Amino acid sequence: MELNNKKIFYVVNVDWFFLSHRKELAIEGIRRGYDVYLLAKDTGQFESLEKLGLKTIDIPFDRKKNSLFSDFKAFLKLCFLYNKYKPDIIHHVTLKPIIFGSLASSFFSRKSKIINAVSGLGYAFIKSGKSILKSLILLSLKFITYLNKKNIKFIFQNSSDKNIFLKAKISSNISSFIIKGSGVDELFFKPKSKVIKQGKIIRITLLARMLKDKGVLEFIKAAHIIHKKLKGKVLFRLVGGLDFANPAALQEHEIKEMLIDNYLVWEGKSTDIVSVYDETDIACLPSYREGMPKSLIEAMSMECAILTTDVPGCQDCVEDGLNGFLFPPRCPETLSEKIIILLNDFDLIKKMGKESRIKMLSDMTLKHVVNKTYEI
């Protein structure tokens, strides 16, 4: 291992997101001899990250809409830390750290190499057309890139997000790269032999935070549409926790009042994703927009057939008709039709599952993502 005592700053909204999506990048940095710092809101995961060898610093990022005061405090703290440490590489993840962090670096750490990882464009970009918030975000991104464009590179998870930045002249083809997702360890998410035959209850799983823009309500409505036809033949599973800091959050009572015993169930948050997908035949994510959904890549690695929306991020996980089906967002009727097609052809479910893993292995593995990131 070549020691160089250089510093990498990872700047992310919250610690739990970094732990679930980016920790392998940090571990690789430590292996290469870097001092690796995580700058994020501490929600109780710092101790776990410090055991991995990271240095942690709490930043008061607030994910709620109206958070100007805490956002300004976070920006000032970033300015102080960038000026004090002058890290060699600053890796911002998600829009708020990208905007605040890139602005801070342009004034206080101009020699740092900036990697801005756009892991999805979020709530403001779900609706098509113009909006004040969307325009403001794009204008801010254009401004911060102009201040320090020689040192900034962008990593996108899908071509749709990349094209938005290119069209707005925020990034260029030279400074823009696509890496599909955060990476999944195909040796850990390894499928077991699944028995899919007549008489078996087919398990359809939506694994995500319980948010409206993840398509949770569409999943529930689709299950209700075909309830009378399929009860006793299918188990619809919601797996995921609540997220009250998100503007699209669903309330506990909203979900519970729509459940149906032994047919449509909510299992809450799980820390054992392998077991979840071991007990899944079809993975479903009716999301309105994603960067690249890690939950679907995990499902692909576990040989699940995929049902997801024809929107940025999700559409990259499915070759329609080969490893799953795409359907329009906000359309539970079409989702229910796709479910019926699969339930009438068990061989197709199994074939699509095999194709899912083949597709995942091509360019979504953890090794591929880590290596490609360090090349950049």
mmCIF file of C-alpha atoms in Angstrom:
data_model
loop_
_atom_site.group_PDB
_atom_site.id
_atom_site.type_symbol
_atom_site.label_atom_id
_atom_site.label_comp_id
_atom_site.label_asym_id
_atom_site.label_seq_id
_atom_site.Cartn_x
_atom_site.Cartn_y
_atom_site.Cartn_z
ATOM 1 C CA MET A 1 0.000 0.000 0.000
ATOM 2 C CA GLU A 2 1.422 3.362 -1.076
ATOM 3 C CA LEU A 3 1.065 5.933 1.684
ATOM 4 C CA ASN A 4 0.626 9.516 0.536
ATOM 5 C CA ASN A 5 -1.127 11.254 3.465
ATOM 6 C CA LYS A 6 -3.490 12.969 1.079
ATOM 7 C CA LYS A 7 -6.989 13.802 2.268
ATOM 8 C CA ILE A 8 -10.353 12.918 0.768
ATOM 9 C CA PHE A 9 -13.468 14.693 2.042
ATOM 10 C CA TYR A 10 -16.778 12.946 1.429
ATOM 11 C CA VAL A 11 -19.609 15.442 1.889
ATOM 12 C CA VAL A 12 -23.089 13.909 2.134
ATOM 13 C CA ASN A 13 -26.457 14.973 3.581
ATOM 14 C CA VAL A 14 -26.704 12.246 6.235
ATOM 15 C CA ASP A 15 -24.460 9.534 7.661
ATOM 16 C CA TRP A 16 -26.878 6.633 7.123
ATOM 17 C CA PHE A 17 -27.003 7.270 3.370
ATOM 18 C CA PHE A 18 -23.208 7.193 3.188
ATOM 19 C CA LEU A 19 -23.113 3.994 5.232
ATOM 20 C CA SER A 20 -25.571 2.225 2.931
ATOM 21 C CA HIS A 21 -24.404 3.606 -0.425
ATOM 22 C CA ARG A 22 -20.805 4.894 -0.320
ATOM 23 C CA LYS A 23 -18.799 3.336 2.487
ATOM 24 C CA GLU A 24 -16.951 0.973 0.113
ATOM 25 C CA LEU A 25 -15.495 3.979 -1.717
ATOM 26 C CA ALA A 26 -14.161 5.316 1.583
ATOM 27 C CA ILE A 27 -12.725 1.921 2.554
ATOM 28 C CA GLU A 28 -10.902 1.785 -0.792
ATOM 29 C CA GLY A 29 -9.499 5.284 -0.156
ATOM 30 C CA ILE A 30 -8.165 4.174 3.222
ATOM 31 C CA ARG A 31 -6.658 1.073 1.579
ATOM 32 C CA ARG A 32 -4.866 3.351 -0.878
ATOM 33 C CA GLY A 33 -3.394 5.377 1.976
ATOM 34 C CA TYR A 34 -5.647 8.433 2.046
ATOM 35 C CA ASP A 35 -6.922 10.114 5.190
ATOM 36 C CA VAL A 36 -10.662 9.841 4.586
ATOM 37 C CA TYR A 37 -13.134 12.215 6.220
ATOM 38 C CA LEU A 38 -16.919 12.099 6.201
ATOM 39 C CA LEU A 39 -18.725 15.428 6.557
ATOM 40 C CA ALA A 40 -22.426 14.750 7.124
ATOM 41 C CA LYS A 41 -25.305 15.150 9.541
ATOM 42 C CA ASP A 42 -24.757 12.777 12.439
ATOM 43 C CA THR A 43 -27.889 10.675 12.986
ATOM 44 C CA GLY A 44 -26.127 8.070 15.118
ATOM 45 C CA GLN A 45 -23.997 6.225 12.561
ATOM 46 C CA PHE A 46 -20.678 8.021 13.149
ATOM 47 C CA GLU A 47 -19.392 5.358 15.530
ATOM 48 C CA SER A 48 -19.923 2.616 12.928
ATOM 49 C CA LEU A 49 -18.121 4.678 10.308
ATOM 50 C CA GLU A 50 -15.223 5.533 12.616
ATOM 51 C CA LYS A 51 -14.695 1.802 13.245
ATOM 52 C CA LEU A 52 -14.086 1.486 9.503
ATOM 53 C CA GLY A 53 -11.263 4.021 9.770
ATOM 54 C CA LEU A 54 -13.031 7.215 8.699
ATOM 55 C CA LYS A 55 -12.717 10.550 10.470
ATOM 56 C CA THR A 56 -16.160 12.108 10.939
ATOM 57 C CA ILE A 57 -17.312 15.719 11.245
ATOM 58 C CA ASP A 58 -20.922 16.706 11.934
ATOM 59 C CA ILE A 59 -22.445 19.157 9.437
ATOM 60 C CA PRO A 60 -25.929 20.569 10.208
ATOM 61 C CA PHE A 61 -27.507 19.699 6.863
ATOM 62 C CA ASP A 62 -31.306 19.783 7.014
ATOM 63 C CA ARG A 63 -33.304 17.794 4.449
ATOM 64 C CA LYS A 64 -36.547 19.693 5.063
ATOM 65 C CA LYS A 65 -37.776 22.325 2.628
ATOM 66 C CA ASN A 66 -37.612 25.379 4.880
ATOM 67 C CA SER A 67 -34.146 25.171 6.380
ATOM 68 C CA LEU A 68 -32.381 28.402 5.371
ATOM 69 C CA PHE A 69 -30.806 29.030 8.768
ATOM 70 C CA SER A 70 -29.359 25.518 9.171
ATOM 71 C CA ASP A 71 -28.299 25.529 5.506
ATOM 72 C CA PHE A 72 -26.360 28.766 6.052
ATOM 73 C CA LYS A 73 -24.713 27.283 9.163
ATOM 74 C CA ALA A 74 -23.743 24.201 7.156
ATOM 75 C CA PHE A 75 -22.250 26.366 4.411
ATOM 76 C CA LEU A 76 -20.181 28.392 6.884
ATOM 77 C CA LYS A 77 -18.886 25.222 8.517
ATOM 78 C CA LEU A 78 -17.863 23.828 5.124
ATOM 79 C CA CYS A 79 -16.021 27.091 4.370
ATOM 80 C CA PHE A 80 -14.132 26.803 7.663
ATOM 81 C CA LEU A 81 -13.236 23.127 7.187
ATOM 82 C CA TYR A 82 -12.151 23.489 3.550
ATOM 83 C CA ASN A 83 -9.935 26.433 4.485
ATOM 84 C CA LYS A 84 -8.474 24.613 7.496
ATOM 85 C CA TYR A 85 -7.756 21.208 5.933
ATOM 86 C CA LYS A 86 -7.455 22.061 2.211
ATOM 87 C CA PRO A 87 -8.241 18.466 1.175
ATOM 88 C CA ASP A 88 -6.770 17.073 -2.036
ATOM 89 C CA ILE A 89 -10.096 15.600 -3.188
ATOM 90 C CA ILE A 90 -13.598 16.685 -2.193
ATOM 91 C CA HIS A 91 -16.339 14.248 -3.196
ATOM 92 C CA HIS A 92 -19.806 15.827 -2.862
ATOM 93 C CA VAL A 93 -22.819 13.505 -3.026
ATOM 94 C CA THR A 94 -26.402 14.751 -3.711
ATOM 95 C CA LEU A 95 -27.511 18.247 -4.722
ATOM 96 C CA LYS A 96 -27.307 20.237 -1.492
ATOM 97 C CA PRO A 97 -23.703 19.215 -0.660
ATOM 98 C CA ILE A 98 -22.794 19.743 -4.328
ATOM 99 C CA ILE A 99 -24.085 23.332 -4.339
ATOM 100 C CA PHE A 100 -22.871 24.431 -0.897
ATOM 101 C CA GLY A 101 -19.641 22.432 -0.999
ATOM 102 C CA SER A 102 -18.608 23.503 -4.492
ATOM 103 C CA LEU A 103 -19.262 27.149 -3.603
ATOM 104 C CA ALA A 104 -17.206 26.834 -0.415
ATOM 105 C CA SER A 105 -14.352 25.148 -2.265
ATOM 106 C CA SER A 106 -14.229 27.862 -4.929
ATOM 107 C CA PHE A 107 -13.368 30.427 -2.245
ATOM 108 C CA PHE A 108 -11.411 28.439 0.342
ATOM 109 C CA SER A 109 -9.911 25.366 -1.319
ATOM 110 C CA ARG A 110 -9.300 26.256 -4.951
ATOM 111 C CA LYS A 111 -6.613 23.610 -5.455
ATOM 112 C CA SER A 112 -8.834 20.731 -4.356
ATOM 113 C CA LYS A 113 -10.104 18.373 -7.036
ATOM 114 C CA ILE A 114 -13.904 18.364 -6.880
ATOM 115 C CA ILE A 115 -15.995 15.297 -7.714
ATOM 116 C CA ASN A 116 -19.723 16.048 -7.727
ATOM 117 C CA ALA A 117 -21.753 12.826 -7.653
ATOM 118 C CA VAL A 118 -25.320 13.444 -8.817
ATOM 119 C CA SER A 119 -27.136 10.472 -7.317
ATOM 120 C CA GLY A 120 -30.487 11.646 -8.672
ATOM 121 C CA LEU A 121 -32.077 15.057 -9.126
ATOM 122 C CA GLY A 122 -34.720 14.581 -6.479
ATOM 123 C CA TYR A 123 -38.072 16.068 -5.636
ATOM 124 C CA ALA A 124 -37.754 19.283 -7.706
ATOM 125 C CA PHE A 125 -37.158 17.401 -10.981
ATOM 126 C CA ILE A 126 -39.917 14.799 -10.751
ATOM 127 C CA LYS A 127 -42.468 16.998 -12.517
ATOM 128 C CA SER A 128 -41.776 17.825 -16.142
ATOM 129 C CA GLY A 129 -41.629 21.433 -17.274
ATOM 130 C CA LYS A 130 -40.268 24.505 -15.563
ATOM 131 C CA SER A 131 -40.492 25.394 -11.891
ATOM 132 C CA ILE A 132 -38.933 28.154 -9.821
ATOM 133 C CA LEU A 133 -37.070 25.652 -7.616
ATOM 134 C CA LYS A 134 -35.738 23.679 -10.584
ATOM 135 C CA SER A 135 -34.551 26.877 -12.328
ATOM 136 C CA LEU A 136 -32.916 28.099 -9.135
ATOM 137 C CA ILE A 137 -31.055 24.809 -8.654
ATOM 138 C CA LEU A 138 -29.771 24.805 -12.239
ATOM 139 C CA LEU A 139 -28.725 28.458 -12.022
ATOM 140 C CA SER A 140 -26.858 27.797 -8.757
ATOM 141 C CA LEU A 141 -25.083 24.790 -10.270
ATOM 142 C CA LYS A 142 -24.086 26.790 -13.332
ATOM 143 C CA PHE A 143 -22.676 29.575 -11.153
ATOM 144 C CA ILE A 144 -20.591 27.331 -8.890
ATOM 145 C CA THR A 145 -19.186 25.423 -11.853
ATOM 146 C CA TYR A 146 -18.178 28.675 -13.535
ATOM 147 C CA LEU A 147 -16.232 29.721 -10.420
ATOM 148 C CA ASN A 148 -14.054 26.622 -10.387
ATOM 149 C CA LYS A 149 -14.712 24.743 -13.635
ATOM 150 C CA LYS A 150 -11.111 23.548 -14.133
ATOM 151 C CA ASN A 151 -11.218 21.414 -10.990
ATOM 152 C CA ILE A 152 -14.797 20.089 -11.102
ATOM 153 C CA LYS A 153 -15.954 16.773 -12.545
ATOM 154 C CA PHE A 154 -19.447 15.305 -12.432
ATOM 155 C CA ILE A 155 -20.476 11.681 -11.986
ATOM 156 C CA PHE A 156 -24.034 10.820 -13.027
ATOM 157 C CA GLN A 157 -25.914 7.581 -12.543
ATOM 158 C CA ASN A 158 -27.990 7.859 -15.716
ATOM 159 C CA SER A 159 -27.840 9.598 -19.081
ATOM 160 C CA SER A 160 -31.025 11.659 -18.494
ATOM 161 C CA ASP A 161 -29.464 13.559 -15.578
ATOM 162 C CA LYS A 162 -26.231 14.010 -17.520
ATOM 163 C CA ASN A 163 -28.111 15.482 -20.479
ATOM 164 C CA ILE A 164 -29.910 17.999 -18.243
ATOM 165 C CA PHE A 165 -26.524 19.296 -17.050
ATOM 166 C CA LEU A 166 -25.098 19.370 -20.564
ATOM 167 C CA LYS A 167 -28.124 21.241 -21.944
ATOM 168 C CA ALA A 168 -27.926 23.793 -19.097
ATOM 169 C CA LYS A 169 -24.173 24.171 -19.782
ATOM 170 C CA ILE A 170 -23.342 23.187 -16.205
ATOM 171 C CA SER A 171 -20.969 20.441 -17.282
ATOM 172 C CA SER A 172 -19.290 19.380 -20.516
ATOM 173 C CA ASN A 173 -18.720 16.005 -22.124
ATOM 174 C CA ILE A 174 -15.110 16.151 -20.931
ATOM 175 C CA SER A 175 -16.073 16.722 -17.288
ATOM 176 C CA SER A 176 -19.078 14.341 -17.206
ATOM 177 C CA PHE A 177 -19.050 10.607 -16.507
ATOM 178 C CA ILE A 178 -21.719 7.944 -16.001
ATOM 179 C CA ILE A 179 -21.372 5.243 -13.356
ATOM 180 C CA LYS A 180 -24.500 3.132 -12.935
ATOM 181 C CA GLY A 181 -25.277 3.241 -9.243
ATOM 182 C CA SER A 182 -23.314 2.850 -6.037
ATOM 183 C CA GLY A 183 -22.295 -0.730 -6.714
ATOM 184 C CA VAL A 184 -23.554 -4.042 -5.375
ATOM 185 C CA ASP A 185 -21.385 -6.974 -4.272
ATOM 186 C CA GLU A 186 -22.524 -9.823 -6.503
ATOM 187 C CA LEU A 187 -20.829 -12.369 -4.220
ATOM 188 C CA PHE A 188 -22.815 -11.172 -1.198
ATOM 189 C CA PHE A 189 -26.088 -10.698 -3.099
ATOM 190 C CA LYS A 190 -25.905 -14.181 -4.546
ATOM 191 C CA PRO A 191 -29.123 -15.966 -5.539
ATOM 192 C CA LYS A 192 -30.300 -19.224 -4.107
ATOM 193 C CA SER A 193 -32.362 -21.639 -6.140
ATOM 194 C CA LYS A 194 -35.944 -20.341 -6.210
ATOM 195 C CA VAL A 195 -38.853 -22.685 -6.717
ATOM 196 C CA ILE A 196 -41.506 -21.061 -8.915
ATOM 197 C CA LYS A 197 -44.320 -23.451 -9.786
ATOM 198 C CA GLN A 198 -48.086 -23.655 -9.946
ATOM 199 C CA GLY A 199 -49.649 -23.481 -6.506
ATOM 200 C CA LYS A 200 -46.799 -21.436 -5.053
ATOM 201 C CA ILE A 201 -47.618 -17.984 -3.690
ATOM 202 C CA ILE A 202 -45.680 -15.457 -5.767
ATOM 203 C CA ARG A 203 -44.020 -12.756 -3.664
ATOM 204 C CA ILE A 204 -43.847 -9.221 -5.060
ATOM 205 C CA THR A 205 -41.683 -6.816 -3.051
ATOM 206 C CA LEU A 206 -41.312 -3.039 -3.025
ATOM 207 C CA LEU A 207 -38.217 -2.210 -0.980
ATOM 208 C CA ALA A 208 -37.857 1.540 -0.366
ATOM 209 C CA ARG A 209 -38.510 4.281 2.125
ATOM 210 C CA MET A 210 -42.250 4.847 2.457
ATOM 211 C CA LEU A 211 -42.452 7.910 0.186
ATOM 212 C CA LYS A 212 -45.072 8.973 -2.323
ATOM 213 C CA ASP A 213 -42.453 9.510 -5.024
ATOM 214 C CA LYS A 214 -41.193 5.937 -4.619
ATOM 215 C CA GLY A 215 -44.600 4.868 -5.953
ATOM 216 C CA VAL A 216 -45.767 3.279 -2.718
ATOM 217 C CA LEU A 217 -49.374 4.378 -3.273
ATOM 218 C CA GLU A 218 -49.361 3.060 -6.863
ATOM 219 C CA PHE A 219 -48.071 -0.296 -5.602
ATOM 220 C CA ILE A 220 -50.879 -0.430 -3.036
ATOM 221 C CA LYS A 221 -53.520 0.604 -5.595
ATOM 222 C CA ALA A 222 -52.325 -2.020 -8.093
ATOM 223 C CA ALA A 223 -52.643 -4.683 -5.391
ATOM 224 C CA HIS A 224 -56.192 -3.509 -4.631
ATOM 225 C CA ILE A 225 -57.187 -3.521 -8.316
ATOM 226 C CA ILE A 226 -56.420 -7.241 -8.671
ATOM 227 C CA HIS A 227 -57.252 -8.227 -5.083
ATOM 228 C CA LYS A 228 -60.301 -10.378 -5.814
ATOM 229 C CA LYS A 229 -58.590 -12.139 -8.685
ATOM 230 C CA LEU A 230 -55.306 -12.890 -6.927
ATOM 231 C CA LYS A 231 -55.848 -13.225 -3.186
ATOM 232 C CA GLY A 232 -54.304 -16.515 -2.080
ATOM 233 C CA LYS A 233 -51.962 -16.542 -5.090
ATOM 234 C CA VAL A 234 -49.811 -13.465 -4.421
ATOM 235 C CA LEU A 235 -48.209 -11.697 -1.473
ATOM 236 C CA PHE A 236 -47.528 -7.981 -1.959
ATOM 237 C CA ARG A 237 -44.751 -6.875 0.424
ATOM 238 C CA LEU A 238 -43.817 -3.336 1.409
ATOM 239 C CA VAL A 239 -40.360 -3.304 3.013
ATOM 240 C CA GLY A 240 -39.003 0.010 4.290
ATOM 241 C CA GLY A 241 -39.212 2.581 7.026
ATOM 242 C CA LEU A 242 -40.783 6.019 7.340
ATOM 243 C CA ASP A 243 -38.824 9.183 6.494
ATOM 244 C CA PHE A 244 -40.504 12.223 8.001
ATOM 245 C CA ALA A 245 -37.709 14.597 6.920
ATOM 246 C CA ASN A 246 -38.640 14.006 3.284
ATOM 247 C CA PRO A 247 -41.378 16.235 1.770
ATOM 248 C CA ALA A 248 -42.879 13.155 0.071
ATOM 249 C CA ALA A 249 -43.184 11.187 3.335
ATOM 250 C CA LEU A 250 -46.198 8.969 3.973
ATOM 251 C CA GLN A 251 -47.687 8.706 7.447
ATOM 252 C CA GLU A 252 -47.903 5.393 9.273
ATOM 253 C CA HIS A 253 -51.703 5.482 9.504
ATOM 254 C CA GLU A 254 -52.009 6.160 5.755
ATOM 255 C CA ILE A 255 -50.201 2.938 4.944
ATOM 256 C CA LYS A 256 -51.783 0.750 7.609
ATOM 257 C CA GLU A 257 -55.355 1.579 6.672
ATOM 258 C CA MET A 258 -54.760 0.273 3.116
ATOM 259 C CA LEU A 259 -53.175 -3.082 4.039
ATOM 260 C CA ILE A 260 -54.954 -6.421 3.487
ATOM 261 C CA ASP A 261 -54.225 -9.400 5.761
ATOM 262 C CA ASN A 262 -52.166 -12.154 4.135
ATOM 263 C CA TYR A 263 -52.182 -10.317 0.807
ATOM 264 C CA LEU A 264 -50.776 -6.783 1.135
ATOM 265 C CA VAL A 265 -48.386 -6.416 4.077
ATOM 266 C CA TRP A 266 -45.931 -3.833 5.400
ATOM 267 C CA GLU A 267 -42.879 -5.393 7.058
ATOM 268 C CA GLY A 268 -41.123 -2.155 8.068
ATOM 269 C CA LYS A 269 -37.428 -1.441 7.677
ATOM 270 C CA SER A 270 -35.087 -4.397 7.169
ATOM 271 C CA THR A 271 -31.330 -4.625 7.681
ATOM 272 C CA ASP A 272 -31.140 -8.021 5.960
ATOM 273 C CA ILE A 273 -31.738 -7.216 2.298
ATOM 274 C CA VAL A 274 -30.402 -10.590 1.141
ATOM 275 C CA SER A 275 -33.140 -12.369 3.087
ATOM 276 C CA VAL A 276 -35.758 -9.962 1.716
ATOM 277 C CA TYR A 277 -34.832 -10.793 -1.869
ATOM 278 C CA ASP A 278 -34.343 -14.487 -1.097
ATOM 279 C CA GLU A 279 -38.073 -14.421 -0.407
ATOM 280 C CA THR A 280 -38.950 -12.342 -3.486
ATOM 281 C CA ASP A 281 -39.882 -13.498 -6.967
ATOM 282 C CA ILE A 282 -40.672 -10.092 -8.473
ATOM 283 C CA ALA A 283 -39.126 -6.811 -7.328
ATOM 284 C CA CYS A 284 -41.227 -3.718 -7.982
ATOM 285 C CA LEU A 285 -40.322 -0.032 -7.799
ATOM 286 C CA PRO A 286 -42.979 2.332 -9.250
ATOM 287 C CA SER A 287 -40.770 5.389 -8.565
ATOM 288 C CA TYR A 288 -41.314 8.776 -10.213
ATOM 289 C CA ARG A 289 -37.582 9.353 -10.755
ATOM 290 C CA GLU A 290 -34.252 7.932 -9.517
ATOM 291 C CA GLY A 291 -30.527 8.307 -9.953
ATOM 292 C CA MET A 292 -30.000 4.558 -10.091
ATOM 293 C CA PRO A 293 -32.013 2.592 -7.520
ATOM 294 C CA LYS A 294 -29.695 0.423 -5.454
ATOM 295 C CA SER A 295 -32.623 -1.685 -4.247
ATOM 296 C CA LEU A 296 -33.359 -2.779 -7.828
ATOM 297 C CA ILE A 297 -29.705 -3.570 -8.534
ATOM 298 C CA GLU A 298 -29.655 -5.742 -5.394
ATOM 299 C CA ALA A 299 -32.827 -7.460 -6.613
ATOM 300 C CA MET A 300 -31.249 -8.013 -10.040
ATOM 301 C CA SER A 301 -28.212 -9.603 -8.403
ATOM 302 C CA MET A 302 -30.580 -11.943 -6.533
ATOM 303 C CA GLU A 303 -32.275 -13.042 -9.793
ATOM 304 C CA CYS A 304 -35.593 -11.268 -9.339
ATOM 305 C CA ALA A 305 -37.781 -10.283 -12.260
ATOM 306 C CA ILE A 306 -38.182 -6.485 -12.258
ATOM 307 C CA LEU A 307 -41.266 -4.275 -12.571
ATOM 308 C CA THR A 308 -40.424 -0.592 -12.623
ATOM 309 C CA THR A 309 -41.340 2.722 -14.197
ATOM 310 C CA ASP A 310 -40.116 4.073 -17.508
ATOM 311 C CA VAL A 311 -38.365 7.055 -15.888
ATOM 312 C CA PRO A 312 -34.716 8.161 -15.494
ATOM 313 C CA GLY A 313 -32.725 5.717 -13.385
ATOM 314 C CA CYS A 314 -35.337 2.978 -13.211
ATOM 315 C CA GLN A 315 -35.398 2.447 -16.980
ATOM 316 C CA ASP A 316 -31.656 1.661 -16.904
ATOM 317 C CA CYS A 317 -32.386 -1.443 -14.792
ATOM 318 C CA VAL A 318 -34.760 -3.090 -17.249
ATOM 319 C CA GLU A 319 -34.617 -4.165 -20.848
ATOM 320 C CA ASP A 320 -38.354 -4.272 -21.384
ATOM 321 C CA GLY A 321 -39.562 -7.819 -21.922
ATOM 322 C CA LEU A 322 -36.150 -9.374 -21.213
ATOM 323 C CA ASN A 323 -35.516 -9.055 -17.458
ATOM 324 C CA GLY A 324 -38.761 -7.328 -16.545
ATOM 325 C CA PHE A 325 -41.371 -4.823 -17.645
ATOM 326 C CA LEU A 326 -41.451 -1.034 -17.725
ATOM 327 C CA PHE A 327 -44.686 0.902 -17.196
ATOM 328 C CA PRO A 328 -45.619 4.600 -16.981
ATOM 329 C CA PRO A 329 -45.261 6.373 -13.613
ATOM 330 C CA ARG A 330 -48.392 7.056 -11.561
ATOM 331 C CA CYS A 331 -50.230 4.275 -13.402
ATOM 332 C CA PRO A 332 -51.309 1.458 -11.057
ATOM 333 C CA GLU A 333 -53.670 0.084 -13.716
ATOM 334 C CA THR A 334 -50.804 -0.708 -16.093
ATOM 335 C CA LEU A 335 -48.731 -2.105 -13.227
ATOM 336 C CA SER A 336 -51.559 -4.487 -12.326
ATOM 337 C CA GLU A 337 -51.735 -5.618 -15.978
ATOM 338 C CA LYS A 338 -47.988 -6.399 -16.018
ATOM 339 C CA ILE A 339 -48.367 -8.398 -12.806
ATOM 340 C CA ILE A 340 -51.134 -10.490 -14.389
ATOM 341 C CA ILE A 341 -48.916 -11.227 -17.411
ATOM 342 C CA LEU A 342 -46.147 -12.541 -15.146
ATOM 343 C CA LEU A 343 -48.493 -14.581 -12.985
ATOM 344 C CA ASN A 344 -49.760 -16.350 -16.090
ATOM 345 C CA ASP A 345 -46.222 -17.431 -17.026
ATOM 346 C CA PHE A 346 -44.061 -18.745 -14.182
ATOM 347 C CA ASP A 347 -41.306 -19.717 -16.627
ATOM 348 C CA LEU A 348 -41.101 -16.081 -17.698
ATOM 349 C CA ILE A 349 -40.624 -14.949 -14.091
ATOM 350 C CA LYS A 350 -37.697 -17.344 -13.693
ATOM 351 C CA LYS A 351 -36.177 -16.437 -17.082
ATOM 352 C CA MET A 352 -36.395 -12.716 -16.327
ATOM 353 C CA GLY A 353 -34.702 -13.296 -12.979
ATOM 354 C CA LYS A 354 -31.737 -14.989 -14.687
ATOM 355 C CA GLU A 355 -31.495 -12.128 -17.193
ATOM 356 C CA SER A 356 -31.556 -9.584 -14.343
ATOM 357 C CA ARG A 357 -28.369 -10.966 -12.835
ATOM 358 C CA ILE A 358 -26.632 -11.089 -16.226
ATOM 359 C CA LYS A 359 -27.505 -7.417 -16.804
ATOM 360 C CA MET A 360 -26.355 -6.422 -13.315
ATOM 361 C CA LEU A 361 -22.992 -8.180 -13.715
ATOM 362 C CA SER A 362 -22.205 -6.213 -16.877
ATOM 363 C CA ASP A 363 -21.567 -2.799 -15.243
ATOM 364 C CA MET A 364 -23.282 -2.469 -11.862
ATOM 365 C CA THR A 365 -21.011 -4.488 -9.571
ATOM 366 C CA LEU A 366 -19.285 -2.939 -6.577
ATOM 367 C CA LYS A 367 -15.828 -3.612 -8.018
ATOM 368 C CA HIS A 368 -16.727 -1.864 -11.284
ATOM 369 C CA VAL A 369 -18.137 1.208 -9.514
ATOM 370 C CA VAL A 370 -15.203 1.594 -7.102
ATOM 371 C CA ASN A 371 -12.565 1.158 -9.806
ATOM 372 C CA LYS A 372 -14.309 3.526 -12.201
ATOM 373 C CA THR A 373 -14.671 6.181 -9.494
ATOM 374 C CA TYR A 374 -10.977 6.082 -8.610
ATOM 375 C CA GLU A 375 -10.063 6.283 -12.291
ATOM 376 C CA ILE A 376 -11.950 9.585 -12.391
#
